Structure formats: C-alpha cells, structure tokens
Amino acid sequence: MSPQWTTADPGCGSSEGIACRRTRLSDVAEHAAEMQQGFRRVASDIDAYWSGGGHDSWVARAVAQAAVWGRLHEWAASERQTLARYADDVESIARRAERQKAIRADAVVILAQASLVGVGGGLGAAGLGDWLVDKAESARDPRADDARDASLAAERALAALALERKEADARAVAALRAVRETFHGVRRPSMPHGIDTDDLAVLSPVQLLVTLAALSPTDLRRVAAAAPDLADLVRQADPAVVVGWWASLDDRQRASFVRDAPNLVGTLEGVDYANRDRANRNVLAASRQRLEGERAMLREHREWLVAHSTGHSVMESPDWLATEARLVTVASALAAVSSVEKTLTKGTKTRPRQLVSLTDLETHPKAAVAIGDLDSADHVTFVVPGMGTTVAGSLGAYSRGAENLATQQATILQSRGVHESVATVAWLGYEAPGESDVGGVLGNDLASKGGHRLSGSLGGMKARRGWPANGSPISVVGHSYGSIAAAYAATETGMGSLVLLGSAGMPPAISRAGGLRVPDGRVFASLSWRDGWAPIGQKFGLRRAPTDPLFGAQVFSSGAGVVDGQAYPGVTKHGPLIHHGEGDGFSYLDKGTYSLYNTAIASLSLPPQEIDR
C-alpha cells in the first residue's frame, strides 16, 4: 500500500515488498501446516501403545498444540491471500493507468505543437497541461480537437482508477487489520442482528440488565463478546437493585449469564457469590486459553522474524519491539492467572475458596479471593494489602494470611461457645504502589482510589446479604499502605470494625478515628516496635501514626503474649507473612502470633476489653 500514488499516477508503487512478504508468509503457512499435521498424527498414532489418564491428558495437549499451529497457518494463509488480492488489484490498476498516461502524453505532445503554432514558438515546459488545451483552441489546429478529447478522457479514466486504488487500499487495510486482530486474539464478534452497541451504551445500568436478560443465550454470548465494555456500565448499577433483578431471573437465565456472559456478572455487586465464583472461574479459564494461544503465536512470529531478517538487526525493527512488548504483557497476565489458579486449589469442603472478582489482567491485574462461603458466613473480614503487592506475586501469601485469620476467628468463637461462621477475603482489588514507586508510596492517591473500590465491594456485600448500612458483620483489616485504603473506604461506607496493622500512617484528610463510619471504639491499630518500614511511611508521607493517642484508635499489642497459658510470639518484621519454618521471624498475619490473635478478636466485633494491650 504505497503512499506515493496520486490521481495522475494511481498505479505508482513497487510490488517487490509485497512479493517478499507473501513469500515469507508462504513459508510460515507451510511450516505451520506441517506442524499441525504432525501433532495430529502423534495424537492419533499413540492410541496403539498407550492408554489411561496420562494418555488422555497427553492427547489433549497434542490436540491443543495442533489447534495452535492450525491457527498460525490460518493467519499466515489469510494475510498472504489478502496481500495477493491487493497486489493483483494494484497491478491491474497500474497496467490500465500506464495506457491512459501514454494516451495523455501523446495528446499533450500534439497540444504542445498546436500551442506553439498559435503563439509563434518559444513555449517552455511550463506551458504544458491545461494551459495547452486553451492555447490549442485559440490556434484552431485541426489535430487539437481529437487530442483534447483524448486528454480529457484519459484524465477521467485516471481519476476513476485513483478512486479504484483508494478503494483497494481501504479493502486491504481492513482485511489486514481483521487478520492481525484475529492473530492477536482481540477481534470482536459482530453484534446480533437488530442490536447496536451504541443503542445499548445509552441505556441506564438497570435498563441494560433487563435488556440483556431478555436475550437468548446465543445472542447474550455474542453481545458479551462483541461489547466487553458493557461490563463497566452494568457495574454502575445500584447493588440493591441488582439483588432484585438477579432474583427475578429464572435458573435458566442465571445459568446463561454465568456461562455465556461471565464477564458481566462475575464482578457485579448484588449477584450471589457462588454464581460470581462460577462466572469468574469461566473468565479465568477462557483467559488462560486465549493468552496461551496468543503467546504461542507471538513466539512463532518472533522466530519467523529472526529466520527472515535481512541485514539489519531484527531486534531493532518495530515488528520485533511490538512483539516483545506484547509478549511481556501476555506473560504478566498469565502469571496472574497462574497465581489465581494455584490459590483456588487450596480450598476445602469445609472452607471453600471463592473467586470474588478478577479484572484488568492485561494492565494492573486485580483479584479478590474469599476463604469461606460469603453467601452464608455470619462474619466477613476483608484483608487489604500494602505496597509492592501484585496478584501474580502476592495473592497466595495474602490468601494464606486471610485463612490464618479465619482459622483464628473460628477458634475464638468456638472457645466462647458461639456457633457462628466466618469468612475472610484476600482483597487485592486495587493498584497498590510498587516498592520502588516512591511517589506512590508517599502519596495518597492510589489509596484513595483503592478505598473507593473497596467501598463498592463492601456496599455490594451489605446489599447482597441484607445487612445494615453500618455494616456491623463486616470488618476490614488493612496492612501497611493498605491501611490507608481501608481508612478511605471507612469514610464512604459503614463497617463493624477497622483494624490498621503496621500502618504507613493516616493522611491529613483522615485526622481522627471519630471521623470514620465505624462504631465508637471499633477502630484498632497495632505497630510492632520491630517494624522498620511503617515509621518510614508515616514520617516521609507526612501522615499520622494511627497508634498516636490523638488519632483515637484502640491500640493493641503486636509483641509476644500469653493467652490461657499458651505463648504467642510477637512481630519481628513488617511482613505481613514471613514465617515459613524454624529460624524465621514473624509478622502480623503469621499463624500463631499474638498480633493475629488480637486482630481476630478486633475483627469479630467482640468487646474492646477482650483485646490484650
């Protein structure tokens, strides 16, 4: 698609580059077809000498690899065909344009001669073109009429060819874009007949939910795939209204949303958590399949670039850099997917794990995993992480910490003869600042945004469970920078208890515990004297320590302690989880620590005097 062509020369441009690209694509398509057939043969022939579970798993992998190679073959063949059609179109235009240019050139010569006769000679090159036509008319040369007609006809033909070239360019660009989008896994299906994305976008969240519920499963699946941004719109719906809407659906409709539009209901506050878990697991599985397929093709494309490099360094080419950048994004997203998958395998019958939310896998992955049943638990505690936490690197640790807390809470309730159930949530639902992000760590912007998101999750739970606005059965435990996000959430929505562990300090906007939407005496804080990081965040972030008496929180100990004759170790590092075996230290959420014991009591909304200070 050469940019040099003009209306005067619509066939301009060399086809050598296109021919070279087509040759390379032919090589890729041929190699991919061979690999696809090879995997198919292996999957088929292995039946003769292997059977059992291992065989089935291996065959499934072979079939999956055959599909990946088949998709690569399809991409290469499709792009080659697109370029071939475009090359044929341009060559046809170029041939016809050359004929018209020759006719016009002959006519210009005749008109020039006629013009020279009319003006007595001396006309230079600047006298050619339209000026010649006028001069030839005045000279009344008998050859001028035919030449003028031929020139005008040639110009009209070239203009038509220019329009044809423009249309050929547009077709090729659209076709190549479609092929590339299919290759990169971002092509969106078309909307069902009679449904327009713009029409849906102007609906209110509730109107959109009602409209979607009326669709057939097939149409719902197509809408969800063609317009994934609708998930952002439906999430704006009032959770209390969503509860009623979800209850109005029959089992078939609810199952269709979970199966056919999981991205719409997996993070929709007001939907029951069991169905959200199923929907988000569907999103997780589909994300892995899509990302692995894209990674395989990107790697193959990178190898192809190396094999077909011409002289210059392939690693400096835009194609290579774009491929490498995309590979990094895909690898990061897959790491997050793997972390979530591994975390979910830790669930048990008595204490299941629910995938409460999963978003932004390809930017800043966010997830929330519940330990216990959020649809039935009598007490729910959200655990909010601090700086440097990511889904890929931290979800497992915080899920372990949340489980430690749930176990300690259950033990305390049982020891008091209270027959109530607990659930905790490892809530990595905001973008925490990185450890090297000094501005983020010392600032409050990310915490404020995180607090707003957390407030939405808490509001959704209160609506779903029919709990009071003060959120008395809900508590929030914030660690490090996460304590700031937790406190910001408490400025927006009510909660039964707020526990601030190893806090990076409270910002000026949150100067006193009494200003939070938490019952009097239910804001708690603890800071180990051996925690070296929290004071840095307080000092350089110009934030007040929540353990400061002027803040007004109930302060409890994170040192060593004894309860009913049992010794509990104290916190030795910022953490929140550092104990893996003998010789390791302890932090706030490590199993068996005095900090964990006191945090459990505080988060259960037990009387403050129960907490050892």
Coordinates of C-alpha atoms in Angstrom, one line a residue:
M1 CA 0.0 0.0 0.0
S2 CA 2.4 2.6 -1.3
P3 CA 1.7 6.2 -0.1
Q4 CA 3.3 7.7 -3.2
W5 CA 0.4 7.2 -5.7
T6 CA -1.6 10.2 -6.9
T7 CA -4.6 10.8 -9.1
A8 CA -2.2 11.4 -12.0
D9 CA -0.4 8.1 -11.3
P10 CA -2.8 5.7 -9.4
G11 CA -0.7 2.7 -10.2
C12 CA 2.5 4.0 -8.6
G13 CA 4.4 1.9 -6.1
S14 CA 6.7 -1.2 -6.1
S15 CA 5.2 -4.6 -5.6
E16 CA 8.6 -6.1 -4.6
G17 CA 8.0 -5.6 -0.9
I18 CA 4.6 -7.3 -1.1
A19 CA 6.0 -10.2 -3.1
C20 CA 8.8 -10.6 -0.4
R21 CA 6.2 -10.6 2.4
R22 CA 4.0 -13.1 0.5
T23 CA 6.9 -15.5 0.1
R24 CA 7.7 -15.3 3.8
L25 CA 4.1 -15.9 4.7
S26 CA 4.0 -18.9 2.4
D27 CA 7.0 -20.3 4.4
V28 CA 5.2 -19.8 7.7
A29 CA 1.9 -21.2 6.4
E30 CA 3.7 -24.3 5.1
H31 CA 5.7 -24.9 8.3
A32 CA 2.6 -24.4 10.4
A33 CA 0.6 -26.9 8.4
E34 CA 3.4 -29.4 8.7
M35 CA 3.4 -29.0 12.5
Q36 CA -0.3 -29.2 12.7
Q37 CA -0.4 -32.5 10.8
G38 CA 2.5 -33.8 12.9
F39 CA 0.7 -33.2 16.2
R40 CA -2.5 -34.7 14.8
R41 CA -0.6 -37.8 13.7
V42 CA 1.0 -38.2 17.1
A43 CA -2.3 -37.8 18.9
S44 CA -3.8 -40.5 16.6
D45 CA -1.0 -43.0 16.5
I46 CA -0.3 -43.0 20.2
D47 CA -3.6 -44.9 20.8
A48 CA -1.9 -48.1 19.6
Y49 CA 0.5 -48.4 22.5
W50 CA -0.7 -46.1 25.4
S51 CA -3.9 -45.7 27.4
G52 CA -5.2 -44.4 30.7
G53 CA -5.3 -40.9 32.3
G54 CA -1.9 -40.0 31.3
H55 CA -2.7 -40.8 27.7
D56 CA -5.8 -38.7 27.7
S57 CA -4.0 -35.7 29.2
W58 CA -1.2 -36.1 26.7
V59 CA -3.5 -36.4 23.7
A60 CA -5.5 -33.4 24.9
R61 CA -2.2 -31.4 24.9
A62 CA -1.3 -32.6 21.5
V63 CA -4.7 -31.7 20.1
A64 CA -4.4 -28.3 21.7
Q65 CA -1.0 -27.8 20.1
A66 CA -2.4 -28.9 16.7
A67 CA -5.1 -26.2 17.1
V68 CA -2.4 -23.6 17.9
W69 CA -0.4 -24.4 14.8
G70 CA -3.6 -24.6 12.8
R71 CA -4.5 -21.0 13.9
L72 CA -1.0 -19.9 12.9
H73 CA -1.4 -21.5 9.5
E74 CA -4.7 -19.8 9.1
W75 CA -3.3 -16.4 10.0
A76 CA -0.3 -16.7 7.6
A77 CA -2.5 -18.0 4.8
S78 CA -5.1 -15.3 5.3
E79 CA -2.6 -12.5 5.3
R80 CA -0.9 -14.0 2.2
Q81 CA -4.2 -14.2 0.4
T82 CA -5.1 -10.6 1.4
L83 CA -1.7 -9.3 0.0
A84 CA -2.1 -11.4 -3.1
R85 CA -5.5 -9.9 -3.9
Y86 CA -4.2 -6.4 -3.2
A87 CA -1.1 -7.0 -5.4
D88 CA -3.4 -8.2 -8.2
D89 CA -5.6 -5.2 -7.8
V90 CA -2.7 -2.7 -7.9
E91 CA -1.1 -4.5 -10.9
S92 CA -4.3 -4.3 -12.8
I93 CA -4.7 -0.6 -11.9
A94 CA -1.1 0.1 -12.9
R95 CA -1.5 -1.6 -16.3
R96 CA -4.6 0.4 -17.1
A97 CA -3.1 3.6 -15.7
E98 CA 0.0 3.2 -18.0
R99 CA -2.2 3.0 -21.0
Q100 CA -4.1 6.2 -20.0
K101 CA -0.8 8.0 -19.2
A102 CA 0.5 7.1 -22.6
I103 CA -2.7 8.4 -24.3
R104 CA -2.5 11.6 -22.3
A105 CA 1.2 12.0 -23.1
D106 CA 0.6 11.7 -26.8
A107 CA -2.2 14.2 -26.6
V108 CA 0.0 16.7 -24.7
V109 CA 2.6 16.5 -27.4
I110 CA 0.0 17.3 -30.1
L111 CA -1.5 20.1 -28.0
A112 CA 2.0 21.5 -27.4
Q113 CA 2.7 21.6 -31.1
A114 CA -0.6 23.2 -31.7
S115 CA 0.1 25.8 -29.0
L116 CA 3.5 26.6 -30.4
V117 CA 1.9 27.3 -33.8
G118 CA -0.6 29.6 -32.2
V119 CA 1.8 31.7 -30.2
G120 CA 4.7 31.8 -32.6
G121 CA 7.1 29.5 -30.7
G122 CA 9.2 29.9 -27.7
L123 CA 7.0 28.0 -25.2
G124 CA 8.8 26.1 -22.5
A125 CA 7.9 23.1 -20.4
A126 CA 5.7 25.3 -18.0
G127 CA 3.3 25.8 -20.9
L128 CA 2.1 22.2 -20.9
G129 CA -1.1 20.8 -19.4
D130 CA -4.4 22.6 -19.2
W131 CA -2.8 25.8 -20.4
L132 CA -2.0 24.0 -23.7
V133 CA -5.6 23.0 -24.2
D134 CA -6.7 26.6 -24.1
K135 CA -3.9 27.7 -26.4
A136 CA -4.6 24.9 -28.9
E137 CA -8.3 26.0 -29.1
S138 CA -7.2 29.6 -29.9
A139 CA -4.8 28.2 -32.6
R140 CA -7.6 26.1 -34.1
D141 CA -5.2 23.4 -35.1
P142 CA -7.3 20.6 -36.7
R143 CA -5.5 17.9 -34.6
A144 CA -6.2 19.7 -31.3
D145 CA -9.9 18.7 -31.0
D146 CA -9.1 14.9 -31.1
A147 CA -6.1 15.4 -28.8
R148 CA -8.1 17.5 -26.4
D149 CA -10.9 14.9 -26.2
A150 CA -8.3 12.1 -25.7
S151 CA -6.6 14.0 -23.0
L152 CA -9.8 14.7 -21.1
A153 CA -10.9 11.1 -21.5
A154 CA -7.5 9.9 -20.1
E155 CA -7.8 12.2 -17.2
R156 CA -11.3 11.0 -16.4
A157 CA -10.0 7.4 -16.6
L158 CA -7.1 8.1 -14.3
A159 CA -9.5 9.8 -11.8
A160 CA -11.6 6.6 -11.9
L161 CA -8.5 4.5 -11.4
A162 CA -7.5 6.7 -8.5
L163 CA -10.8 6.0 -6.8
E164 CA -10.4 2.3 -7.5
R165 CA -6.9 2.4 -5.9
K166 CA -8.3 4.2 -2.9
E167 CA -11.0 1.5 -2.5
A168 CA -8.4 -1.2 -3.0
D169 CA -6.2 0.3 -0.3
A170 CA -9.2 0.6 2.1
R171 CA -10.2 -3.1 1.5
A172 CA -6.6 -4.3 2.1
V173 CA -6.2 -2.2 5.2
A174 CA -9.5 -3.5 6.6
A175 CA -8.7 -7.1 5.7
L176 CA -5.2 -6.9 7.1
R177 CA -6.5 -5.4 10.3
A178 CA -9.0 -8.2 10.7
V179 CA -6.3 -10.8 10.1
R180 CA -3.9 -9.1 12.6
E181 CA -6.7 -8.7 15.2
T182 CA -7.6 -12.4 14.9
F183 CA -3.8 -13.3 15.2
H184 CA -3.5 -11.2 18.4
G185 CA -6.8 -12.6 19.8
V186 CA -8.6 -9.2 20.1
R187 CA -11.1 -9.5 17.2
R188 CA -14.6 -8.9 18.4
P189 CA -17.5 -10.8 17.0
S190 CA -20.3 -8.9 15.4
M191 CA -23.4 -8.0 17.4
P192 CA -26.6 -10.0 16.8
H193 CA -29.0 -8.7 14.1
G194 CA -31.1 -5.8 15.3
I195 CA -28.8 -4.9 18.3
D196 CA -26.5 -2.0 18.2
T197 CA -23.7 -1.2 20.6
D198 CA -24.5 2.5 20.6
D199 CA -28.1 1.8 21.5
L200 CA -27.0 -0.3 24.5
A201 CA -24.5 2.2 25.6
V202 CA -27.2 4.9 26.2
L203 CA -29.2 2.7 28.5
S204 CA -29.1 3.0 32.2
P205 CA -27.3 0.2 34.0
V206 CA -30.7 -1.3 35.1
Q207 CA -32.2 -0.9 31.7
L208 CA -29.2 -2.7 30.2
L209 CA -29.5 -5.6 32.6
V210 CA -33.2 -6.0 31.8
T211 CA -32.4 -5.9 28.1
L212 CA -29.7 -8.4 28.4
A213 CA -31.9 -10.8 30.4
A214 CA -34.4 -10.9 27.5
L215 CA -31.8 -12.2 25.0
S216 CA -31.4 -15.8 24.0
P217 CA -28.2 -17.5 25.3
T218 CA -26.7 -17.3 21.8
D219 CA -27.4 -13.6 21.5
L220 CA -26.2 -12.9 25.0
R221 CA -22.9 -14.6 24.3
R222 CA -22.4 -12.6 21.2
V223 CA -23.2 -9.3 22.9
A224 CA -20.9 -10.0 25.8
A225 CA -18.1 -10.9 23.3
A226 CA -18.7 -8.0 21.0
A227 CA -19.1 -5.3 23.6
P228 CA -17.0 -6.3 26.7
D229 CA -17.0 -2.6 27.8
L230 CA -20.7 -3.1 28.8
A231 CA -19.3 -4.8 32.0
D232 CA -18.2 -1.3 33.1
L233 CA -21.6 0.1 32.6
V234 CA -23.6 -2.7 34.4
R235 CA -21.2 -2.4 37.4
Q236 CA -22.6 1.1 37.9
A237 CA -25.9 -0.4 38.9
D238 CA -27.1 0.0 42.5
P239 CA -26.3 -3.3 44.2
A240 CA -29.7 -3.3 45.9
V241 CA -31.4 -3.1 42.5
V242 CA -29.1 -5.8 41.2
V243 CA -30.2 -8.1 44.0
G244 CA -33.8 -7.7 42.9
W245 CA -33.0 -8.1 39.2
W246 CA -31.0 -11.2 39.8
A247 CA -33.8 -12.7 41.9
S248 CA -36.3 -12.0 39.1
L249 CA -34.4 -14.3 36.7
D250 CA -35.1 -18.0 36.5
D251 CA -32.5 -20.7 36.9
R252 CA -32.0 -20.9 33.1
Q253 CA -31.4 -17.2 32.7
R254 CA -28.9 -17.1 35.6
A255 CA -27.1 -20.1 34.3
S256 CA -26.9 -18.4 30.9
F257 CA -25.3 -15.3 32.3
V258 CA -22.7 -17.3 34.2
R259 CA -21.9 -19.4 31.1
D260 CA -22.4 -17.0 28.2
A261 CA -21.6 -13.6 29.8
P262 CA -19.4 -14.3 32.8
N263 CA -17.5 -11.0 32.4
L264 CA -20.8 -9.2 33.0
V265 CA -21.8 -10.9 36.3
G266 CA -18.5 -12.1 37.8
T267 CA -17.8 -8.6 39.3
L268 CA -21.4 -7.4 39.5
E269 CA -22.2 -6.4 43.1
G270 CA -25.5 -7.8 44.2
V271 CA -25.2 -11.1 42.4
D272 CA -24.7 -14.1 44.9
Y273 CA -21.1 -15.0 45.5
A274 CA -21.5 -18.7 44.4
N275 CA -22.5 -17.6 40.9
R276 CA -19.9 -14.9 40.8
D277 CA -17.3 -17.5 41.6
R278 CA -18.5 -19.8 38.8
A279 CA -18.6 -16.8 36.3
N280 CA -15.1 -15.7 37.3
R281 CA -13.7 -19.2 37.0
N282 CA -15.1 -19.2 33.5
V283 CA -13.4 -15.9 32.8
L284 CA -10.2 -17.3 34.3
A285 CA -10.2 -20.5 32.1
A286 CA -11.1 -18.5 28.9
S287 CA -8.3 -16.0 29.7
R288 CA -5.7 -18.8 30.0
Q289 CA -6.8 -20.4 26.8
R290 CA -6.7 -17.1 24.9
L291 CA -3.4 -15.9 26.4
E292 CA -1.6 -19.2 25.8
G293 CA -2.7 -19.3 22.2
E294 CA -1.5 -15.8 21.7
R295 CA 1.8 -16.5 23.4
A296 CA 2.5 -19.5 21.2
M297 CA 1.9 -17.5 18.0
L298 CA 3.9 -14.5 19.2
R299 CA 6.8 -16.8 19.9
E300 CA 6.5 -18.3 16.5
H301 CA 6.2 -14.9 14.9
R302 CA 9.4 -13.9 16.7
E303 CA 11.3 -16.9 15.4
W304 CA 10.0 -16.2 11.9
L305 CA 11.3 -12.6 12.2
V306 CA 14.8 -13.9 13.1
A307 CA 14.7 -16.5 10.3
H308 CA 13.7 -13.9 7.7
S309 CA 15.8 -10.9 8.9
T310 CA 17.6 -9.1 6.1
G311 CA 20.8 -7.5 7.0
H312 CA 19.8 -5.0 9.7
S313 CA 19.3 -6.1 13.3
V314 CA 15.9 -7.7 13.6
M315 CA 15.7 -6.7 17.3
E316 CA 15.6 -3.0 16.3
S317 CA 12.7 -3.4 14.0
P318 CA 9.2 -2.1 15.0
D319 CA 7.7 -5.5 14.4
W320 CA 10.2 -7.2 16.8
L321 CA 9.8 -4.5 19.5
A322 CA 6.0 -4.7 19.3
T323 CA 6.0 -8.4 19.5
E324 CA 8.4 -8.4 22.5
A325 CA 6.2 -5.8 24.3
R326 CA 3.1 -7.8 23.7
L327 CA 4.9 -11.0 25.0
V328 CA 5.7 -9.2 28.2
T329 CA 2.1 -8.2 28.7
V330 CA 0.9 -11.7 27.9
A331 CA 3.4 -13.3 30.3
S332 CA 2.4 -10.9 33.1
A333 CA -1.2 -11.7 32.6
L334 CA -0.5 -15.4 32.6
A335 CA 1.5 -15.1 35.8
A336 CA -1.6 -13.5 37.4
V337 CA -3.8 -16.3 36.0
S338 CA -1.5 -19.0 37.4
S339 CA -1.4 -17.3 40.8
V340 CA -5.2 -17.2 41.0
E341 CA -5.5 -20.8 39.8
K342 CA -3.0 -22.0 42.4
T343 CA -4.7 -20.0 45.2
L344 CA -8.1 -21.5 44.3
T345 CA -6.8 -25.1 44.6
K346 CA -6.2 -24.5 48.3
G347 CA -9.9 -24.6 49.1
T348 CA -11.5 -27.4 51.0
K349 CA -15.1 -28.6 51.6
T350 CA -15.4 -27.0 55.0
R351 CA -13.6 -23.9 53.9
P352 CA -14.1 -23.3 50.1
R353 CA -12.4 -20.6 48.1
Q354 CA -14.5 -18.3 46.0
L355 CA -13.1 -16.1 43.2
V356 CA -15.0 -12.9 44.1
S357 CA -13.5 -10.7 41.3
L358 CA -11.0 -10.8 38.5
T359 CA -10.3 -7.7 36.4
D360 CA -7.7 -5.8 34.3
L361 CA -5.5 -8.9 33.6
E362 CA -3.6 -7.1 30.9
T363 CA -3.0 -3.8 32.7
H364 CA -2.9 -4.0 36.5
P365 CA -4.4 -7.3 37.4
K366 CA -6.8 -7.2 40.3
A367 CA -8.5 -10.1 42.2
A368 CA -10.3 -11.0 45.4
V369 CA -10.4 -14.5 46.8
A370 CA -12.7 -15.5 49.6
I371 CA -11.8 -18.1 52.2
G372 CA -15.2 -19.5 53.3
D373 CA -18.7 -19.0 52.0
L374 CA -19.6 -15.4 51.5
D375 CA -23.3 -16.2 51.0
S376 CA -23.7 -17.7 54.4
A377 CA -20.9 -16.5 56.7
D378 CA -22.0 -14.7 59.9
H379 CA -18.8 -12.6 60.0
V380 CA -16.8 -11.4 57.0
T381 CA -13.4 -9.8 57.1
F382 CA -11.7 -8.1 54.2
V383 CA -7.9 -8.1 54.3
V384 CA -6.3 -5.2 52.3
P385 CA -2.6 -5.4 51.3
G386 CA 0.1 -2.8 51.1
M387 CA 2.9 -1.6 48.9
G388 CA 4.5 -3.9 46.4
T389 CA 1.6 -6.4 46.3
T390 CA 0.5 -7.9 43.0
V391 CA -1.9 -10.7 42.0
A392 CA 1.0 -12.6 40.5
G393 CA 3.3 -12.3 43.4
S394 CA 1.2 -11.7 46.5
L395 CA -2.3 -13.3 46.2
G396 CA -1.1 -16.6 47.5
A397 CA 0.5 -15.1 50.6
Y398 CA -2.4 -12.8 51.4
S399 CA -4.8 -15.7 50.9
R400 CA -2.8 -17.7 53.4
G401 CA -2.9 -14.7 55.8
A402 CA -6.6 -14.4 55.3
E403 CA -7.0 -18.1 56.1
N404 CA -4.8 -17.8 59.2
L405 CA -7.2 -15.0 60.3
A406 CA -10.3 -17.1 59.6
T407 CA -8.9 -20.0 61.5
Q408 CA -8.1 -17.9 64.5
Q409 CA -11.5 -16.2 64.4
A410 CA -13.3 -19.6 64.3
T411 CA -11.1 -20.9 67.2
I412 CA -12.0 -17.9 69.3
L413 CA -15.8 -18.2 68.6
Q414 CA -15.7 -21.9 69.4
S415 CA -13.9 -21.3 72.6
R416 CA -16.6 -18.9 73.7
G417 CA -19.4 -21.3 72.7
V418 CA -20.5 -19.0 69.8
H419 CA -21.9 -21.1 66.9
E420 CA -21.3 -18.6 64.1
S421 CA -19.4 -19.0 60.8
V422 CA -16.6 -16.8 59.4
A423 CA -15.2 -15.9 56.0
T424 CA -12.3 -13.7 55.0
V425 CA -11.4 -12.1 51.7
A426 CA -7.9 -11.5 50.4
W427 CA -8.8 -8.3 48.6
L428 CA -6.2 -7.3 46.0
G429 CA -8.8 -5.2 44.3
Y430 CA -6.8 -2.0 43.9
E431 CA -3.5 -0.9 42.3
A432 CA -1.0 -0.8 45.2
P433 CA 2.2 1.2 44.7
G434 CA 5.3 -0.7 43.8
E435 CA 8.2 -0.9 46.3
S436 CA 10.3 1.4 44.0
D437 CA 7.4 3.8 43.4
V438 CA 8.5 6.4 46.0
G439 CA 5.9 8.9 44.8
G440 CA 3.1 6.3 45.0
V441 CA 4.1 5.1 48.5
L442 CA 4.4 8.5 50.0
G443 CA 1.3 9.8 48.2
N444 CA -2.3 9.0 49.0
D445 CA -3.9 9.0 45.5
L446 CA -3.7 5.2 44.9
A447 CA -5.0 4.6 48.4
S448 CA -7.9 6.9 47.8
K449 CA -8.8 5.2 44.6
G450 CA -8.4 1.8 46.3
G451 CA -10.6 2.9 49.2
H452 CA -13.4 3.8 46.7
R453 CA -13.2 0.4 45.1
L454 CA -13.2 -1.3 48.4
S455 CA -16.3 0.7 49.5
G456 CA -18.1 -0.6 46.4
S457 CA -17.3 -4.2 47.4
L458 CA -18.5 -3.6 51.0
G459 CA -21.7 -2.0 49.8
G460 CA -22.3 -4.9 47.4
M461 CA -22.0 -7.3 50.3
K462 CA -24.3 -5.4 52.5
A463 CA -26.9 -5.3 49.8
R464 CA -26.5 -9.0 48.9
R465 CA -26.7 -10.2 52.5
G466 CA -29.4 -7.7 53.6
W467 CA -27.1 -6.3 56.3
P468 CA -27.5 -2.9 57.9
A469 CA -25.8 0.2 56.4
N470 CA -23.4 0.4 59.3
G471 CA -22.0 -3.0 58.1
S472 CA -21.8 -4.4 61.6
P473 CA -21.0 -8.0 60.5
I474 CA -18.2 -6.7 58.2
S475 CA -14.7 -5.8 59.3
V476 CA -11.7 -4.6 57.4
V477 CA -8.0 -5.3 58.2
G478 CA -5.5 -3.1 56.4
H479 CA -1.8 -3.7 56.4
S480 CA 0.9 -1.2 55.6
Y481 CA -0.2 1.1 52.7
G482 CA -3.4 -0.9 52.6
S483 CA -4.4 0.5 55.9
I484 CA -4.7 3.9 54.2
A485 CA -7.0 2.4 51.5
A486 CA -9.1 0.7 54.2
A487 CA -9.4 4.0 56.1
Y488 CA -10.5 5.8 53.0
A489 CA -13.2 3.2 52.5
A490 CA -14.4 3.9 56.0
T491 CA -15.0 7.5 55.0
E492 CA -17.5 6.3 52.4
T493 CA -19.3 3.3 53.9
G494 CA -20.0 1.8 57.3
M495 CA -18.2 -1.2 58.7
G496 CA -18.3 -3.1 62.0
S497 CA -14.6 -2.8 62.8
L498 CA -11.4 -1.4 61.2
V499 CA -8.0 -2.8 62.1
L500 CA -4.8 -1.0 61.0
L501 CA -1.7 -3.1 61.1
G502 CA 1.8 -1.7 60.6
S503 CA 0.2 1.3 59.0
A504 CA 2.0 3.7 56.7
G505 CA 0.1 6.4 58.5
M506 CA -3.2 8.3 58.2
P507 CA -3.3 11.2 55.7
P508 CA -4.4 14.7 56.7
A509 CA -7.9 14.0 55.3
I510 CA -8.3 11.3 58.0
S511 CA -7.1 13.0 61.1
R512 CA -9.2 11.2 63.7
A513 CA -10.8 7.8 64.1
G514 CA -14.0 9.5 65.2
G515 CA -14.5 10.8 61.7
L516 CA -14.8 7.4 60.2
R517 CA -18.0 5.5 59.6
V518 CA -17.1 2.9 62.2
P519 CA -18.8 2.5 65.7
D520 CA -17.1 4.2 68.6
G521 CA -14.3 2.1 69.9
R522 CA -14.1 -0.2 66.9
V523 CA -11.1 1.4 65.1
F524 CA -8.0 -0.6 66.2
A525 CA -4.3 -0.1 65.4
S526 CA -1.1 -2.0 66.2
L527 CA 2.5 -1.4 65.4
S528 CA 5.4 -3.5 66.4
W529 CA 8.5 -1.7 67.7
R530 CA 10.5 -4.1 65.4
D531 CA 8.6 -2.9 62.3
G532 CA 11.1 -0.8 60.5
W533 CA 9.0 0.1 57.4
A534 CA 5.8 1.6 58.8
P535 CA 7.5 4.6 60.6
I536 CA 9.2 5.5 57.3
G537 CA 5.9 5.7 55.5
Q538 CA 4.5 7.8 58.4
K539 CA 7.4 10.2 58.6
F540 CA 8.1 10.8 54.9
G541 CA 4.5 10.6 53.8
L542 CA 3.7 13.3 56.4
R543 CA 1.0 11.0 57.9
R544 CA -0.1 10.5 61.5
A545 CA 0.5 7.1 63.1
P546 CA -2.9 5.6 64.0
T547 CA -1.3 4.4 67.2
D548 CA -0.9 8.1 68.2
P549 CA -3.3 8.7 71.1
L550 CA -4.5 11.9 69.3
F551 CA -5.9 9.7 66.5
G552 CA -8.2 8.0 68.9
A553 CA -7.9 4.3 67.9
Q554 CA -7.9 1.4 70.3
V555 CA -4.2 0.3 70.3
F556 CA -3.3 -3.4 70.9
S557 CA 0.0 -5.2 71.2
S558 CA 1.9 -7.0 68.4
G559 CA 4.6 -8.1 70.8
A560 CA 4.8 -11.5 72.4
G561 CA 2.0 -12.6 74.8
V562 CA 0.3 -15.4 76.7
V563 CA -3.3 -16.4 76.4
D564 CA -4.7 -19.2 78.7
G565 CA -1.2 -20.4 79.3
Q566 CA -0.3 -20.5 75.6
A567 CA 2.6 -18.4 74.5
Y568 CA 2.2 -16.4 71.3
P569 CA 5.3 -14.9 69.5
G570 CA 5.5 -11.2 68.6
V571 CA 6.0 -9.5 65.3
T572 CA 9.7 -9.1 64.3
K573 CA 9.3 -7.6 60.8
H574 CA 6.9 -5.6 58.7
G575 CA 5.6 -8.6 56.7
P576 CA 2.7 -9.3 56.7
L577 CA 3.8 -13.0 56.3
I578 CA 7.3 -14.1 56.8
H579 CA 7.3 -17.3 58.9
H580 CA 7.9 -20.5 56.9
G581 CA 9.9 -22.6 59.4
E582 CA 12.2 -22.6 62.4
G583 CA 14.5 -19.7 62.4
D584 CA 12.2 -17.4 60.5
G585 CA 10.7 -14.3 62.1
F586 CA 7.0 -13.4 62.5
S587 CA 4.8 -10.7 61.2
Y588 CA 1.2 -9.5 61.7
L589 CA -0.8 -12.2 59.9
D590 CA 1.5 -15.2 60.6
K591 CA -0.2 -18.2 62.2
G592 CA 0.1 -18.4 66.0
T593 CA 1.2 -14.8 66.6
Y594 CA -0.2 -12.5 69.3
S595 CA -0.9 -10.0 66.6
L596 CA -3.1 -12.4 64.7
Y597 CA -4.9 -13.4 67.9
N598 CA -5.7 -9.7 68.8
T599 CA -6.6 -8.9 65.2
A600 CA -9.1 -11.8 65.2
I601 CA -10.8 -10.5 68.3
A602 CA -10.9 -7.0 67.0
S603 CA -12.3 -8.0 63.6
L604 CA -15.1 -10.1 65.2
S605 CA -16.5 -7.0 66.8
L606 CA -16.1 -8.5 70.3
P607 CA -16.0 -6.1 73.2
P608 CA -12.7 -4.0 73.2
Q609 CA -11.8 -5.2 76.7
E610 CA -11.3 -8.6 75.2
I611 CA -8.1 -7.4 73.5
D612 CA -4.8 -7.5 75.3
R613 CA -2.9 -4.3 75.1

